[in-house]
CSV table of N, CA and C in Angstrom, one decimal:
chain,number,residue,atom,x,y,z
T,1,LEU,N,1.2,2.4,-6.2
T,1,LEU,CA,1.1,2.4,-4.7
T,1,LEU,C,1.3,3.8,-4.1
T,2,THR,N,2.2,4.6,-4.7
T,2,THR,CA,2.4,5.9,-4.2
T,2,THR,C,1.1,6.8,-4.4
T,3,LYS,N,0.5,6.7,-5.5
T,3,LYS,CA,-0.8,7.5,-5.7
T,3,LYS,C,-1.8,7.0,-4.7
T,4,ALA,N,-1.9,5.7,-4.5
T,4,ALA,CA,-2.9,5.3,-3.5
T,4,ALA,C,-2.6,5.8,-2.1
T,5,ALA,N,-1.3,5.8,-1.8
T,5,ALA,CA,-0.8,6.4,-0.5
T,5,ALA,C,-1.1,7.8,-0.4
T,6,VAL,N,-0.9,8.6,-1.5
T,6,VAL,CA,-1.2,10.0,-1.5
T,6,VAL,C,-2.7,10.3,-1.2
T,7,PHE,N,-3.6,9.5,-1.8
T,7,PHE,CA,-5.0,9.6,-1.6
T,7,PHE,C,-5.6,8.8,-0.5
T,8,GLU,N,-4.7,8.0,0.2
T,8,GLU,CA,-5.1,7.2,1.3
T,8,GLU,C,-6.2,6.2,1.0
T,9,ILE,N,-6.0,5.5,-0.1
T,9,ILE,CA,-6.9,4.5,-0.6
T,9,ILE,C,-6.3,3.1,-0.5
T,10,PRO,N,-6.9,2.2,0.2
T,10,PRO,CA,-6.4,0.8,0.2
T,10,PRO,C,-6.4,0.2,-1.1
T,11,VAL,N,-5.4,-0.6,-1.4
T,11,VAL,CA,-5.2,-1.3,-2.6
T,11,VAL,C,-5.3,-2.9,-2.4
T,12,ILE,N,-5.5,-3.6,-3.5
T,12,ILE,CA,-5.5,-5.0,-3.5
T,12,ILE,C,-4.5,-5.4,-4.6
T,13,VAL,N,-3.5,-6.3,-4.2
T,13,VAL,CA,-2.5,-6.7,-5.2
T,13,VAL,C,-2.3,-8.2,-5.1
T,14,ASN,N,-1.7,-8.8,-6.2
T,14,ASN,CA,-1.4,-10.2,-6.2
T,14,ASN,C,-0.2,-10.5,-5.3
T,15,ASP,N,-0.2,-11.7,-4.8
T,15,ASP,CA,0.9,-12.1,-3.9
T,15,ASP,C,2.1,-12.5,-4.8
T,16,GLY,N,3.3,-12.5,-4.1
T,16,GLY,CA,4.4,-13.0,-4.8
T,16,GLY,C,5.3,-12.0,-5.5
T,17,HIS,N,5.0,-10.7,-5.4
T,17,HIS,CA,5.7,-9.7,-6.2
T,17,HIS,C,6.1,-8.6,-5.3
T,18,LEU,N,6.9,-7.6,-5.8
T,18,LEU,CA,7.4,-6.5,-5.0
T,18,LEU,C,6.2,-5.7,-4.4
T,19,MET,N,5.2,-5.5,-5.2
T,19,MET,CA,4.0,-4.7,-4.7
T,19,MET,C,3.4,-5.4,-3.5
T,20,ALA,N,3.3,-6.7,-3.5
T,20,ALA,CA,2.8,-7.5,-2.3
T,20,ALA,C,3.7,-7.2,-1.1
T,21,GLN,N,5.0,-7.2,-1.3
T,21,GLN,CA,5.9,-7.0,-0.2
T,21,GLN,C,5.7,-5.6,0.4
T,22,ARG,N,5.6,-4.6,-0.5
T,22,ARG,CA,5.4,-3.2,0.0
T,22,ARG,C,4.0,-3.0,0.6
T,23,VAL,N,3.0,-3.7,0.1
T,23,VAL,CA,1.6,-3.6,0.7
T,23,VAL,C,1.7,-4.2,2.1
T,24,ARG,N,2.3,-5.3,2.3
T,24,ARG,CA,2.4,-5.9,3.6
T,24,ARG,C,3.3,-5.0,4.6
T,25,GLU,N,4.4,-4.6,4.1
T,25,GLU,CA,5.3,-3.8,4.9
T,25,GLU,C,4.7,-2.5,5.4
T,26,TYR,N,4.0,-1.8,4.5
T,26,TYR,CA,3.3,-0.5,4.9
T,26,TYR,C,1.9,-0.6,5.2
T,27,ARG,N,1.3,-1.8,5.1
T,27,ARG,CA,-0.1,-2.1,5.4
T,27,ARG,C,-1.0,-1.2,4.5
T,28,LEU,N,-0.7,-1.2,3.2
T,28,LEU,CA,-1.5,-0.3,2.3
T,28,LEU,C,-2.7,-0.9,1.8
T,29,GLY,N,-3.0,-2.2,2.1
T,29,GLY,CA,-4.2,-2.9,1.5
T,29,GLY,C,-4.2,-4.3,1.8
T,30,GLU,N,-4.7,-5.1,0.8
T,30,GLU,CA,-4.9,-6.5,1.0
T,30,GLU,C,-4.0,-7.2,-0.1
T,31,VAL,N,-3.5,-8.4,0.2
T,31,VAL,CA,-2.7,-9.2,-0.8
T,31,VAL,C,-3.5,-10.5,-1.0
T,32,VAL,N,-3.7,-10.9,-2.2
T,32,VAL,CA,-4.5,-12.1,-2.5
T,32,VAL,C,-3.6,-13.0,-3.5
T,33,PRO,N,-3.9,-14.3,-3.5
T,33,PRO,CA,-3.2,-15.2,-4.4
T,33,PRO,C,-3.6,-14.9,-5.8
T,34,GLU,N,-2.7,-15.1,-6.8
T,34,GLU,CA,-3.1,-14.9,-8.2
T,34,GLU,C,-4.2,-15.8,-8.6
T,35,GLU,N,-5.1,-15.3,-9.4
T,35,GLU,CA,-6.1,-16.1,-10.0
T,35,GLU,C,-7.1,-16.8,-9.0
T,36,ASP,N,-7.2,-16.1,-7.8
T,36,ASP,CA,-8.1,-16.6,-6.8
T,36,ASP,C,-9.3,-15.6,-6.7
T,37,ALA,N,-10.3,-15.8,-7.5
T,37,ALA,CA,-11.4,-14.9,-7.5
T,37,ALA,C,-12.1,-14.7,-6.2
T,38,GLU,N,-12.2,-15.8,-5.5
T,38,GLU,CA,-12.9,-15.8,-4.2
T,38,GLU,C,-12.1,-14.9,-3.2
T,39,ALA,N,-10.8,-15.1,-3.2
T,39,ALA,CA,-9.9,-14.3,-2.3
T,39,ALA,C,-10.0,-12.8,-2.7
T,40,LEU,N,-10.1,-12.5,-4.0
T,40,LEU,CA,-10.2,-11.1,-4.4
T,40,LEU,C,-11.6,-10.6,-4.0
T,41,ARG,N,-12.6,-11.3,-4.1
T,41,ARG,CA,-14.0,-10.9,-3.7
T,41,ARG,C,-13.9,-10.6,-2.2
T,42,GLY,N,-13.3,-11.5,-1.4
T,42,GLY,CA,-13.2,-11.3,0.0
T,42,GLY,C,-12.5,-10.0,0.4
T,43,ALA,N,-11.4,-9.8,-0.3
T,43,ALA,CA,-10.6,-8.6,0.0
T,43,ALA,C,-11.3,-7.3,-0.4
T,44,ILE,N,-12.1,-7.3,-1.5
T,44,ILE,CA,-12.9,-6.2,-1.8
T,44,ILE,C,-13.9,-5.9,-0.8
T,45,LEU,N,-14.6,-7.0,-0.3
T,45,LEU,CA,-15.6,-6.8,0.7
T,45,LEU,C,-15.0,-6.4,2.0
T,46,LYS,N,-13.9,-6.9,2.3
T,46,LYS,CA,-13.2,-6.6,3.6
T,46,LYS,C,-12.9,-5.1,3.7
T,47,ILE,N,-12.5,-4.5,2.6
T,47,ILE,CA,-12.1,-3.1,2.5
T,47,ILE,C,-13.4,-2.2,2.4
T,48,THR,N,-14.3,-2.6,1.5
T,48,THR,CA,-15.4,-1.7,1.2
T,48,THR,C,-16.6,-1.8,2.2
T,49,LYS,N,-16.7,-2.9,2.9
T,49,LYS,CA,-17.8,-3.1,3.8
T,49,LYS,C,-17.8,-2.0,4.9
T,50,ASN,N,-16.6,-1.7,5.4
T,50,ASN,CA,-16.5,-0.6,6.4
T,50,ASN,C,-15.1,-0.1,6.3
T,51,ARG,N,-14.8,0.8,5.4
T,51,ARG,CA,-13.5,1.3,5.1
T,51,ARG,C,-12.8,1.9,6.4
T,52,GLU,N,-13.5,2.6,7.2
T,52,GLU,CA,-13.0,3.2,8.4
T,52,GLU,C,-12.5,2.2,9.4
T,53,SER,N,-13.3,1.1,9.5
T,53,SER,CA,-13.0,0.0,10.4
T,53,SER,C,-11.7,-0.7,9.9
T,54,TRP,N,-11.6,-0.9,8.6
T,54,TRP,CA,-10.5,-1.5,8.0
T,54,TRP,C,-9.2,-0.7,8.3
T,55,ILE,N,-9.3,0.6,8.1
T,55,ILE,CA,-8.2,1.5,8.4
T,55,ILE,C,-7.8,1.4,9.9
T,56,ARG,N,-8.8,1.5,10.8
T,56,ARG,CA,-8.4,1.4,12.2
T,56,ARG,C,-7.7,0.0,12.5
T,57,ALA,N,-8.2,-1.0,11.9
T,57,ALA,CA,-7.7,-2.4,12.2
T,57,ALA,C,-6.3,-2.5,11.6
T,58,ASN,N,-6.0,-1.9,10.5
T,58,ASN,CA,-4.7,-2.1,9.8
T,58,ASN,C,-3.7,-1.0,10.0
T,59,MET,N,-4.2,0.2,10.4
T,59,MET,CA,-3.3,1.3,10.6
T,59,MET,C,-2.3,1.5,9.5
T,60,PRO,N,-2.7,1.7,8.2
T,60,PRO,CA,-1.8,1.9,7.1
T,60,PRO,C,-0.8,2.9,7.4
T,61,LYS,N,0.4,2.7,6.9
T,61,LYS,CA,1.5,3.6,7.0
T,61,LYS,C,1.7,4.4,5.7
T,62,TRP,N,0.6,5.1,5.3
T,62,TRP,CA,0.5,5.9,4.1
T,62,TRP,C,1.6,7.0,4.1
T,63,GLU,N,1.7,7.7,5.2
T,63,GLU,CA,2.6,8.8,5.3
T,63,GLU,C,4.1,8.3,5.1
T,64,ALA,N,4.4,7.2,5.8
T,64,ALA,CA,5.8,6.7,5.7
T,64,ALA,C,6.1,6.3,4.2
T,65,TYR,N,5.1,5.7,3.6
T,65,TYR,CA,5.3,5.3,2.2
T,65,TYR,C,5.4,6.5,1.3
T,66,ARG,N,4.6,7.5,1.5
T,66,ARG,CA,4.8,8.8,0.7
T,66,ARG,C,6.2,9.4,0.9
T,67,ASP,N,6.6,9.4,2.2
T,67,ASP,CA,7.9,10.0,2.5
T,67,ASP,C,9.0,9.2,1.8
T,68,PHE,N,8.9,7.9,1.8
T,68,PHE,CA,9.9,7.0,1.2
T,68,PHE,C,10.0,7.2,-0.3
T,69,HIS,N,8.9,7.6,-0.9
T,69,HIS,CA,8.9,7.8,-2.4
T,69,HIS,C,8.7,9.3,-2.8
T,70,SER,N,9.1,10.2,-1.9
T,70,SER,CA,9.0,11.6,-2.2
T,70,SER,C,10.1,12.1,-3.1
T,71,ILE,N,9.9,13.3,-3.6
T,71,ILE,CA,10.9,14.0,-4.4
T,71,ILE,C,12.2,14.2,-3.5
T,72,GLU,N,12.0,14.5,-2.3
T,72,GLU,CA,13.2,14.7,-1.4
T,72,GLU,C,14.0,13.5,-1.2
T,73,SER,N,13.3,12.4,-1.1
T,73,SER,CA,14.0,11.1,-0.9
T,73,SER,C,14.7,10.7,-2.2
T,74,LEU,N,14.1,11.0,-3.3
T,74,LEU,CA,14.8,10.8,-4.6
T,74,LEU,C,16.0,11.7,-4.7
T,75,ALA,N,15.9,12.9,-4.4
T,75,ALA,CA,17.1,13.8,-4.4
T,75,ALA,C,18.2,13.4,-3.5
T,76,GLU,N,17.9,12.9,-2.3
T,76,GLU,CA,18.9,12.3,-1.4
T,76,GLU,C,19.6,11.1,-2.1
T,77,SER,N,18.8,10.2,-2.7
T,77,SER,CA,19.4,9.1,-3.3
T,77,SER,C,20.3,9.4,-4.5
T,78,ILE,N,19.9,10.4,-5.3
T,78,ILE,CA,20.7,10.9,-6.4
T,78,ILE,C,22.0,11.5,-5.9
T,79,GLU,N,21.9,12.3,-4.8
T,79,GLU,CA,23.1,12.9,-4.2
T,79,GLU,C,24.1,11.9,-3.7
T,80,GLN,N,23.6,10.8,-3.2
T,80,GLN,CA,24.5,9.7,-2.7
T,80,GLN,C,25.3,9.1,-3.9
T,81,LEU,N,24.7,9.2,-5.1
T,81,LEU,CA,25.4,8.6,-6.3
T,81,LEU,C,26.6,9.5,-6.8
T,82,ARG,N,26.5,10.7,-6.4
T,82,ARG,CA,27.6,11.7,-6.9
T,82,ARG,C,28.9,11.5,-6.2
């Protein structure tokens, strides 16, 4: 997810896991049920049909996600452990 956020590329993930939670929270892409090929197809088309429109409609928080997973954020977390 961090690499996708760096390059500002929407992702598609399965529902029910941590990645789905993060994708929803930061609006990084689409979440689909596991083993649902039709939902996956729909998500792919939703994003690729008009990527700019998808971005405007969802307003992904790519920068916030990048900041949350930055080297600086890691350094702060490690410092709190000391």
